[in-house]
Amino acid sequence: MLLASDATAPVFGWNLVADFQDMWSYAFMVNAFRAGLVVAVVCAVVGWFMVLRRQTFAGHTLSVAAFPGASLAVLAGFSTSLGYFGFCVAAALAIAALRRSGSEESAVTGTVQAFALACGYLFISLYKGLLEGPTALLFGSFLGITTGQVVTLAVVGALVLAVLAVIGRPLLFASVDPQVAAGRGVPVRLLGTLFLVLLGAATAEASQITGTLLVFALMVIPAATAQQLTARPGLSVLLAVLLALAACWAGLVAAYYRPYPLGFFVTGFAFAGYVLAHLVRFAREALGRRARPAALIGAAA
């Protein structure tokens, strides 16, 4: 209610110490920052592999699957977290089970996405409560994040990262060159299925922060930005984590002071970093092109 009224909404006063002390005096903001930390780290790492494997369409489909899951949870009156995780993991297993080859993956993914979206609209149409609930599911909200949700996100996130730590090297090999990896005895298909499940769990986590329609803010943009800046896997993953965390926390601060959806701010900050990364890359390429003629002239002399 504090943020819902313009008359009592917090005002940014440029006194950073006082402003942050005031903001962190609310339990829901502390929970939001904790949840943002967990979600940013998990989504950045999983999203890095997703971008590398060129499975962003699958990630988008799983984010769509979060929509009917959360909508059904609102309709039935049970935990939205259960709806998020249940539908996302189920959609990931469906995609993994129905696909037979790489050429069929897009068609299978699109089919699952269409059915999930239709189910979401059905559940929303059957919902007779206030529209604020479904709107928050679509575009994100930090007002309702509880300590229990933070614990759930932390446990699931730790499991996802632990599994990725175990399969990271073979998954990287299978992502870069699946044919050679299969010839070396790497279980490429099994790794692909397992990664889809991890992607579903990470998408379910991100949906609770950014909303189901703006999951890509944390799943794709930081990873794509990091891969624009460096080709070294370890450094790239670290950059993706830092970028996702910066976008998430900056978005939380902005949404605390302004009555606009959290997902918009997170996406806006992440997109600004992506554009800046492209400008840095273009500047490097331009300097490289200018340096080559000078080097050739010096060698000829």
Coordinates of C-alpha atoms in Angstrom, one line a residue:
M1 CA 0.0 0.0 0.0
L2 CA 2.9 2.3 0.6
L3 CA 4.0 2.2 -3.0
A4 CA 0.5 2.2 -4.4
S5 CA -0.3 5.7 -3.2
D6 CA 1.5 8.6 -5.0
A7 CA 1.1 10.7 -1.9
T8 CA 3.1 8.3 0.3
A9 CA 5.4 6.8 -2.3
P10 CA 9.1 7.0 -1.4
V11 CA 11.1 9.9 -3.0
F12 CA 14.7 9.6 -4.0
G13 CA 16.6 12.3 -2.2
W14 CA 20.2 11.8 -3.5
N15 CA 21.3 10.9 0.1
L16 CA 22.3 7.4 -0.8
V17 CA 23.0 6.2 2.8
A18 CA 19.6 7.5 4.1
D19 CA 17.8 6.3 1.0
F20 CA 19.1 2.8 1.2
Q21 CA 18.6 2.6 4.9
D22 CA 15.0 3.5 4.4
M23 CA 14.5 1.1 1.6
W24 CA 16.1 -1.8 3.4
S25 CA 14.0 -1.2 6.5
Y26 CA 11.1 -3.0 4.7
A27 CA 11.2 -6.8 4.9
F28 CA 9.8 -7.2 1.3
M29 CA 12.7 -5.1 -0.1
V30 CA 15.3 -7.2 1.8
N31 CA 13.6 -10.4 0.4
A32 CA 13.5 -8.8 -3.1
F33 CA 17.2 -8.1 -3.1
R34 CA 18.0 -11.6 -1.7
A35 CA 15.8 -13.2 -4.4
G36 CA 17.4 -11.0 -7.0
L37 CA 20.8 -12.2 -6.0
V38 CA 19.9 -15.9 -6.3
V39 CA 18.0 -15.4 -9.6
A40 CA 20.6 -13.3 -11.2
V41 CA 23.4 -15.7 -10.5
V42 CA 21.5 -18.8 -11.6
C43 CA 20.0 -17.2 -14.7
A44 CA 23.3 -15.8 -15.8
V45 CA 25.1 -19.1 -15.7
V46 CA 22.3 -21.2 -17.2
G47 CA 21.5 -18.4 -19.7
W48 CA 25.2 -18.4 -20.8
F49 CA 24.9 -22.0 -21.9
M50 CA 21.5 -21.4 -23.5
V51 CA 22.9 -18.6 -25.7
L52 CA 26.0 -20.7 -26.5
R53 CA 23.7 -23.7 -27.5
R54 CA 21.4 -21.4 -29.5
Q55 CA 18.4 -22.5 -27.5
T56 CA 16.9 -19.1 -26.8
F57 CA 13.7 -20.2 -28.5
A58 CA 13.4 -23.1 -26.0
G59 CA 14.1 -20.6 -23.2
H60 CA 11.3 -18.4 -24.5
T61 CA 8.9 -21.3 -24.6
L62 CA 9.7 -22.3 -21.1
S63 CA 9.1 -18.8 -20.0
V64 CA 5.7 -19.0 -21.7
A65 CA 5.1 -22.2 -19.8
A66 CA 5.6 -20.3 -16.5
F67 CA 2.5 -18.2 -17.4
P68 CA -0.1 -21.1 -17.3
G69 CA 1.7 -22.6 -14.4
A70 CA 1.4 -19.5 -12.3
S71 CA -2.1 -18.7 -13.6
L72 CA -3.3 -22.2 -12.6
A73 CA -1.8 -21.6 -9.2
V74 CA -3.7 -18.4 -8.8
L75 CA -6.9 -20.0 -10.0
A76 CA -6.6 -23.0 -7.8
G77 CA -5.3 -21.1 -4.8
F78 CA -2.0 -22.9 -4.2
S79 CA 1.6 -21.7 -4.2
T80 CA 2.6 -19.8 -7.4
S81 CA 6.2 -21.1 -6.9
L82 CA 4.9 -24.7 -7.4
G83 CA 3.0 -23.6 -10.5
Y84 CA 6.1 -21.9 -11.9
F85 CA 8.4 -24.9 -11.3
G86 CA 5.9 -27.6 -12.2
F87 CA 4.9 -26.2 -15.6
C88 CA 8.4 -25.1 -16.6
V89 CA 10.0 -28.5 -15.8
A90 CA 7.1 -30.3 -17.4
A91 CA 7.5 -28.3 -20.6
A92 CA 11.2 -28.9 -20.7
L93 CA 10.6 -32.7 -20.4
A94 CA 8.0 -32.5 -23.1
I95 CA 10.4 -30.7 -25.5
A96 CA 13.2 -33.2 -24.7
A97 CA 10.9 -36.2 -25.2
L98 CA 9.2 -35.1 -28.4
R99 CA 12.3 -33.9 -30.3
R100 CA 14.1 -36.5 -32.4
S101 CA 16.7 -34.4 -34.2
G102 CA 18.0 -30.8 -34.2
S103 CA 15.9 -30.0 -37.3
E104 CA 12.7 -30.9 -35.4
E105 CA 13.5 -29.1 -32.2
S106 CA 12.1 -25.7 -33.4
A107 CA 8.8 -27.2 -34.5
V108 CA 8.4 -29.2 -31.2
T109 CA 9.3 -26.1 -29.2
G110 CA 6.8 -23.9 -31.0
T111 CA 4.1 -26.5 -30.6
V112 CA 4.7 -26.7 -26.8
Q113 CA 4.7 -22.9 -26.6
A114 CA 1.4 -22.5 -28.4
F115 CA -0.3 -25.0 -26.2
A116 CA 1.2 -23.5 -23.0
L117 CA 0.1 -20.0 -24.0
A118 CA -3.4 -21.2 -24.8
C119 CA -3.7 -22.9 -21.4
G120 CA -2.5 -19.7 -19.8
Y121 CA -5.2 -17.6 -21.4
L122 CA -7.8 -20.2 -20.4
F123 CA -6.8 -20.1 -16.8
I124 CA -6.8 -16.3 -16.8
S125 CA -10.3 -16.2 -18.3
L126 CA -11.5 -18.5 -15.6
Y127 CA -9.9 -16.4 -12.9
K128 CA -12.5 -14.1 -11.2
G129 CA -10.3 -12.2 -8.8
L130 CA -8.5 -8.9 -9.1
L131 CA -6.5 -8.3 -12.3
E132 CA -3.5 -7.2 -10.3
G133 CA -2.5 -10.9 -9.6
P134 CA -2.2 -12.0 -13.3
T135 CA -0.6 -8.7 -14.3
A136 CA 2.1 -9.3 -11.7
L137 CA 2.6 -12.8 -13.1
L138 CA 3.2 -11.4 -16.6
F139 CA 5.3 -8.3 -15.9
G140 CA 6.9 -9.0 -12.5
S141 CA 6.5 -7.7 -9.0
F142 CA 8.7 -7.5 -5.9
L143 CA 6.0 -6.7 -3.3
G144 CA 4.9 -10.2 -2.6
I145 CA 8.3 -12.0 -2.3
T146 CA 8.3 -13.8 1.0
T147 CA 11.1 -15.3 3.1
G148 CA 9.8 -18.7 2.2
Q149 CA 10.1 -18.0 -1.5
V150 CA 13.6 -16.7 -1.0
V151 CA 14.5 -20.0 0.7
T152 CA 12.9 -22.0 -2.1
L153 CA 14.8 -20.0 -4.8
A154 CA 18.1 -20.5 -2.9
V155 CA 17.6 -24.2 -2.6
V156 CA 16.6 -24.7 -6.2
G157 CA 19.3 -22.4 -7.4
A158 CA 22.0 -24.2 -5.4
L159 CA 20.8 -27.5 -6.9
V160 CA 20.9 -26.1 -10.5
L161 CA 24.4 -24.7 -10.0
A162 CA 25.6 -27.9 -8.4
V163 CA 24.4 -30.0 -11.4
L164 CA 25.9 -27.5 -13.8
A165 CA 29.2 -27.7 -12.0
V166 CA 29.2 -31.5 -12.5
I167 CA 28.2 -31.5 -16.2
G168 CA 29.8 -28.2 -17.2
R169 CA 32.8 -29.4 -19.1
P170 CA 31.1 -32.1 -21.1
L171 CA 28.1 -29.8 -21.7
L172 CA 30.5 -27.1 -23.0
F173 CA 32.1 -29.7 -25.3
A174 CA 28.7 -30.9 -26.5
S175 CA 27.5 -27.3 -27.1
V176 CA 30.5 -26.2 -29.1
D177 CA 30.8 -29.4 -31.3
P178 CA 28.1 -32.0 -30.7
Q179 CA 29.2 -34.3 -33.5
V180 CA 32.8 -34.6 -32.2
A181 CA 31.6 -34.8 -28.7
A182 CA 29.3 -37.7 -29.6
G183 CA 32.2 -39.4 -31.4
R184 CA 34.2 -39.1 -28.2
G185 CA 31.5 -40.9 -26.2
V186 CA 29.9 -37.8 -24.6
P187 CA 26.2 -38.5 -23.9
V188 CA 25.0 -35.5 -26.0
R189 CA 21.3 -36.3 -25.9
L190 CA 21.2 -37.0 -22.2
L191 CA 23.1 -33.8 -21.5
G192 CA 20.7 -31.9 -23.7
T193 CA 17.7 -33.3 -21.8
L194 CA 19.3 -32.5 -18.4
F195 CA 20.1 -29.0 -19.5
L196 CA 16.5 -28.4 -20.6
V197 CA 15.4 -29.4 -17.1
L198 CA 17.9 -27.0 -15.6
L199 CA 16.8 -24.3 -18.0
G200 CA 13.2 -24.9 -16.9
A201 CA 14.1 -24.5 -13.3
A202 CA 16.1 -21.3 -13.9
T203 CA 13.2 -19.9 -16.0
A204 CA 10.8 -20.6 -13.2
E205 CA 13.0 -18.7 -10.8
A206 CA 13.4 -15.7 -13.2
S207 CA 9.7 -15.5 -13.8
Q208 CA 9.0 -14.7 -10.2
I209 CA 11.2 -11.6 -10.5
T210 CA 10.7 -10.3 -14.0
G211 CA 7.4 -11.9 -14.8
T212 CA 6.9 -14.5 -17.5
L213 CA 6.9 -12.1 -20.4
L214 CA 10.3 -10.5 -19.6
V215 CA 12.3 -13.5 -18.5
F216 CA 14.9 -12.8 -21.3
A217 CA 16.0 -9.8 -19.3
L218 CA 18.0 -12.1 -17.1
M219 CA 18.2 -15.3 -19.2
V220 CA 19.5 -13.9 -22.4
I221 CA 20.7 -10.3 -22.3
P222 CA 23.5 -10.5 -19.7
A223 CA 24.8 -13.8 -21.3
A224 CA 24.7 -12.3 -24.8
T225 CA 26.4 -9.1 -23.6
A226 CA 29.2 -11.1 -21.9
Q227 CA 29.8 -13.2 -25.0
Q228 CA 30.1 -10.0 -27.0
L229 CA 32.9 -8.7 -24.7
T230 CA 35.0 -11.9 -24.4
A231 CA 35.3 -15.4 -25.9
R232 CA 36.9 -16.8 -22.8
P233 CA 34.3 -19.1 -21.1
G234 CA 35.2 -18.5 -17.5
L235 CA 35.5 -14.7 -17.8
S236 CA 32.4 -14.6 -19.9
V237 CA 30.3 -16.4 -17.3
L238 CA 31.6 -14.1 -14.6
L239 CA 30.7 -11.1 -16.6
A240 CA 27.2 -12.4 -17.3
V241 CA 26.7 -12.9 -13.5
L242 CA 27.8 -9.4 -12.7
L243 CA 25.7 -7.9 -15.5
A244 CA 22.6 -9.8 -14.4
L245 CA 23.1 -8.8 -10.8
A246 CA 23.6 -5.2 -11.7
A247 CA 20.5 -5.1 -13.9
C248 CA 18.4 -6.9 -11.2
W249 CA 19.4 -4.8 -8.3
A250 CA 19.3 -1.5 -10.2
G251 CA 15.8 -2.4 -11.4
L252 CA 14.7 -3.1 -7.8
V253 CA 15.9 0.3 -6.7
A254 CA 14.2 2.0 -9.6
A255 CA 10.9 0.1 -9.1
Y256 CA 11.0 1.1 -5.4
Y257 CA 10.9 4.8 -6.3
R258 CA 8.8 4.7 -9.4
P259 CA 5.3 3.1 -9.9
Y260 CA 6.2 1.1 -13.0
P261 CA 6.7 -2.6 -13.5
L262 CA 9.9 -4.1 -12.2
G263 CA 10.4 -6.1 -15.4
F264 CA 10.6 -2.9 -17.4
F265 CA 13.4 -1.5 -15.3
V266 CA 15.4 -4.8 -15.2
T267 CA 15.0 -5.2 -19.0
G268 CA 15.9 -1.6 -19.6
F269 CA 19.1 -1.7 -17.6
A270 CA 20.1 -5.0 -19.2
F271 CA 19.4 -3.7 -22.7
A272 CA 21.5 -0.6 -22.0
G273 CA 24.4 -2.8 -21.1
Y274 CA 24.0 -4.9 -24.3
V275 CA 24.0 -1.7 -26.5
L276 CA 27.1 -0.5 -24.6
A277 CA 28.8 -3.8 -25.2
H278 CA 28.1 -3.5 -29.0
L279 CA 29.6 0.0 -29.0
V280 CA 32.7 -1.3 -27.3
R281 CA 33.0 -4.1 -29.8
F282 CA 32.6 -1.7 -32.7
A283 CA 35.2 0.6 -31.3
R284 CA 37.7 -2.3 -30.9
E285 CA 37.1 -3.4 -34.5
A286 CA 37.5 0.2 -35.8
L287 CA 40.8 0.6 -33.9
G288 CA 42.0 -2.8 -35.1
R289 CA 41.3 -1.8 -38.7
R290 CA 43.2 1.4 -38.3
A291 CA 46.2 -0.4 -36.6
R292 CA 46.6 -2.9 -39.4
P293 CA 47.7 -0.5 -42.2
A294 CA 50.1 1.2 -39.8
A295 CA 51.6 -2.1 -38.8
L296 CA 52.0 -3.1 -42.5
I297 CA 53.7 0.2 -43.3
G298 CA 56.1 -0.2 -40.4
A299 CA 56.9 -3.8 -41.5
A300 CA 57.5 -2.7 -45.1
A301 CA 59.8 0.1 -44.0

